[in-house]
Amino acid sequence: MDYTIKIGGEAGQGIQTIGDTLGLVFARSGYHVFTHQDYESRVRGGHNVFQIRFSDHPVMASKDRVDIIVALDRESIVNYEKELTEYGQIIYDSMSLKKKHERQQFLDIPFVKLAVEHGGSKIMANTVAVGAVMGMIGMELEMLLAILKDTFKKKGEEVIRQNAAAAMAGHDYAVKQCIKCSFAAAPLAKPKMLIAGNDAIGLGAVASGCKFYSAYPMTPSTGIMNYIAGKETAYGIIVEQAEDEIAAINMALGASFAGVRAMTGTSGGGFALMVEGLSLAAMTETPVVIALAQRPGPATGLPTRTEQGELQFALHAAHGEFPRVIFAPGTPEQAFYLTNKAFDLAEKYQIPVIILTDQYLADSQWTYEGFDTGRLKYTDYRLRGDAFRNLSDYKRHAFTDDGVSPLAVPGDAKHVVVTDSDEHDEEGHIIEDAGTRVKMAEKRMSRKLPDIIKEIEPPHYYGDPEAEVVLAGWGSTFGVMKEAVGLLSSGRKTAMLHFSELYPLPATDRFDYLRILKAAKIGICIENNLTGQFARLFRAETGYEFTHQINRYDGRPFTLEYLTGEMDARIGRL
Amino acid sequence: MPALEDYKGGIPAWCPGCGNFNILNTFKEAVVELGMEPHQFTVVSGIGQAAKFPHYLKCNTFNGLHGRSLPVATGLKLANHEMTVVAVTGDGDCYGEGGNHLLHAIRRNIGVKLFVHDNQIYGLTKGQASPTSMEGIKTKNQPLGVFSEQLNPMTLAIALDCSFVARGFAGDAAHLKGLMKEAMKQEGFSLVDILQPCVTFNKINTFEWYRQRVYHLEPEYNPEDRVEAFRRSLEWGDRIPLGVLFRNNRPAYEKRISIIEDSPLVRHAFDISKVEAALKEFY
Ligand SMILES: Cc1ncc(C[n+]2csc(CCOP(=O)(O)OP(=O)(O)O)c2C)c(N)n1
Ligand SMILES: [Mg+2]
């Protein structure tokens, strides 16, 4: 079983509600689920899509071929009819769309009429649609009814009862009318967790003891702030909406200086404003975690679409020379654990750590058995309370062998804590002499860097150990690459290398990924950008040049068919 | 009790005769009289001659970027509201580069004390016009004179219902010390604009120029009358009022955040076992 459902319609019509509810039903039924969203930068109208793929085996990318289309507008029919699989079905309400389709792949379901008759209000048309989809694939409604109960708990028994009736009406209608439906749901399994990239970063921050998050709203990063703000009271976190991104990063630095774990998040335009603050974090050696959720640029670009166009920006942002770590998680699971690692490294080495994601990962939901909090690391590297009080002497930027000086909490002892964006001495006071400058630059960069590199895990390798074809990528292309390797392996020895701990590039001593690339006939770098930014970084750092590159830069993510089609074209040519 | 010697810092890199010296000495006296010890407060500053202030003192210090002292101070205060947080900046730093932060710090009413060394000029970068430069003055970069209207920080702050708005003068130390102490005691955001002659680049607004114009607000003056405060704040030119122009009792921002009611954020321990509950929400 491997089905894809596409829900299309205008913003505000409830695509999100239908998609979220179905996703939850499938995850709780124990299926593997992958969802992704494609929406316009507007609050009402336009045309948006929520796509759900679910299966009894792991799924981690979207497909172009669709089994069920829930068409809430005419555009969904015009645009996607051609994507239907052989036995695919489009469900729609001819009364709402004011158009009737007679061909056999169409199933006219009066969503609104059934909602009014059974639920008592046309608001429940979406619940009818959810019920109908479940009827089409032959699923019972218990799981859905339980979810409706949770969702409408606050609205009371009557609303729950009405929605249940609406769902049943849609379900029964589809069961009776969809004579062409040949879908068959797999048996239920243990419920799975369903989580999107942004929520995973937010959860990762909460689970890492983040106490302060300051940001200015910007798609696609806003979901992180939403998540953490929702946890403000339960977990004792201050979330501050700053007046701009410059303030956001400076506030995070102020909070971090005061002694708490602090984070900020934004997208490219906001990150551009943060750049001077990034440099300040480096100079003052103040730990900070920055989530950078990419969208297509330049400037405002395509605000709600996806791209991996800011790798080189994240690498080079800010003036001056200093160490930074960049993570590019490929899945919500990686996003969760890497956010934890980002906090750990930021605090341990007193450096800025950037978590580079994009709209595709931010909004995509994946299913898991669960996350293991036992794998999380929490070490308080700060000098607090008695440990600080008992020191006879304290210098914020004291020279040490590894370049890391004790990071004290101001106010906890009589010693003062001083830092400066100007070059400074060990105490933190402004200086201009060349000797101190040299020692400080080396302390910040050269002394810390070897230890930082040791922390970086090798890339994820998957596929044939003797691969002739190696796909390489970073960030959100993880899932589509992995599925593509599975499909392509039948023809040719194929493998993938995925870099989620992106910079510094992992050393090759533990796992020699360079040897693998050099041994392969074909090394293809896959990137959601025009110029191949990772390929460029890779060549600069290792000297290896990929034989091929596949780039997509239309603001849309790679789908399985898109990637394998491109692969076939490249490999076929050789 | 702390003494003046406890506050000895580095040797100032200011021009001889600069108004900044008076402000520094007055500040030291004020904190000594308030019984504050060096580790009990943090000075956050930006960039400029004024912003070098904390290096010439002994205290916790975050000397950040040009224009950005207020957001740093805000983050610091939210993370540890038991710490007294003072922001020391210049007129360019605070009213120019960091103007947006000032508006929002006042709106939030974060419990930060802002002292602006207002010399009506960019000192460190050698004499360009600042937002408080008077219309018409000529500089190397404004050879035809300044066309923009002079910013009046007092009027601006009163318009925003700032919880404490005062003007002091570097040449009137005793009075300035009183303002500093009152500002420190105010719960919410305090702005003290300090007229500070720049002996090198501002040949117009000199000690003498200010002395001829400044006067103390009369004892009957009521700083809680916002309309009168607004009217009085407009005075500039022949007569320039010194003193607390306006104050109110708006609660400080940090006092409204329930999670730090009992103890500052920095003292909250992290309990990883509580995370399981958040994980469950995803099933
Ligand atoms: C982002 C940035 N822009 C410009 C500067 C250069 N700069 C340093 S101080 C300053 C103006 C200082 O004027 P003011 O704040 O009034 O301080 P003063 O020196 O007069 O005390 C400027 C423009 C800088 N350091 N950073
Ligand atoms: Mg100035």
PDB file of C-alpha atoms in Angstrom, chain A residues 198-199 202 218-228 363:
ATOM      1  CA  ASN A 198       9.585  23.420  12.366  1.00  0.00           C
ATOM      2  CA  ASP A 199       7.900  21.711  15.297  1.00  0.00           C
ATOM      3  CA  GLY A 202      10.995  23.964  18.449  1.00  0.00           C
ATOM      4  CA  MET A 218       9.124  35.525   8.691  1.00  0.00           C
ATOM      5  CA  THR A 219       7.928  32.559   6.677  1.00  0.00           C
ATOM      6  CA  PRO A 220       9.001  29.755   6.784  1.00  0.00           C
ATOM      7  CA  SER A 221      10.652  30.161  10.202  1.00  0.00           C
ATOM      8  CA  THR A 222       7.615  31.453  12.104  1.00  0.00           C
ATOM      9  CA  GLY A 223       6.426  27.946  12.986  1.00  0.00           C
ATOM     10  CA  ILE A 224       9.402  27.555  15.322  1.00  0.00           C
ATOM     11  CA  MET A 225       8.436  30.673  17.245  1.00  0.00           C
ATOM     12  CA  ASN A 226       4.793  29.542  17.316  1.00  0.00           C
ATOM     13  CA  TYR A 227       5.768  26.197  18.763  1.00  0.00           C
ATOM     14  CA  ILE A 228       8.067  27.562  21.446  1.00  0.00           C
ATOM     15  CA  ASP A 363       6.249  22.304   6.732  1.00  0.00           C
TER      16      ASP A 363
END
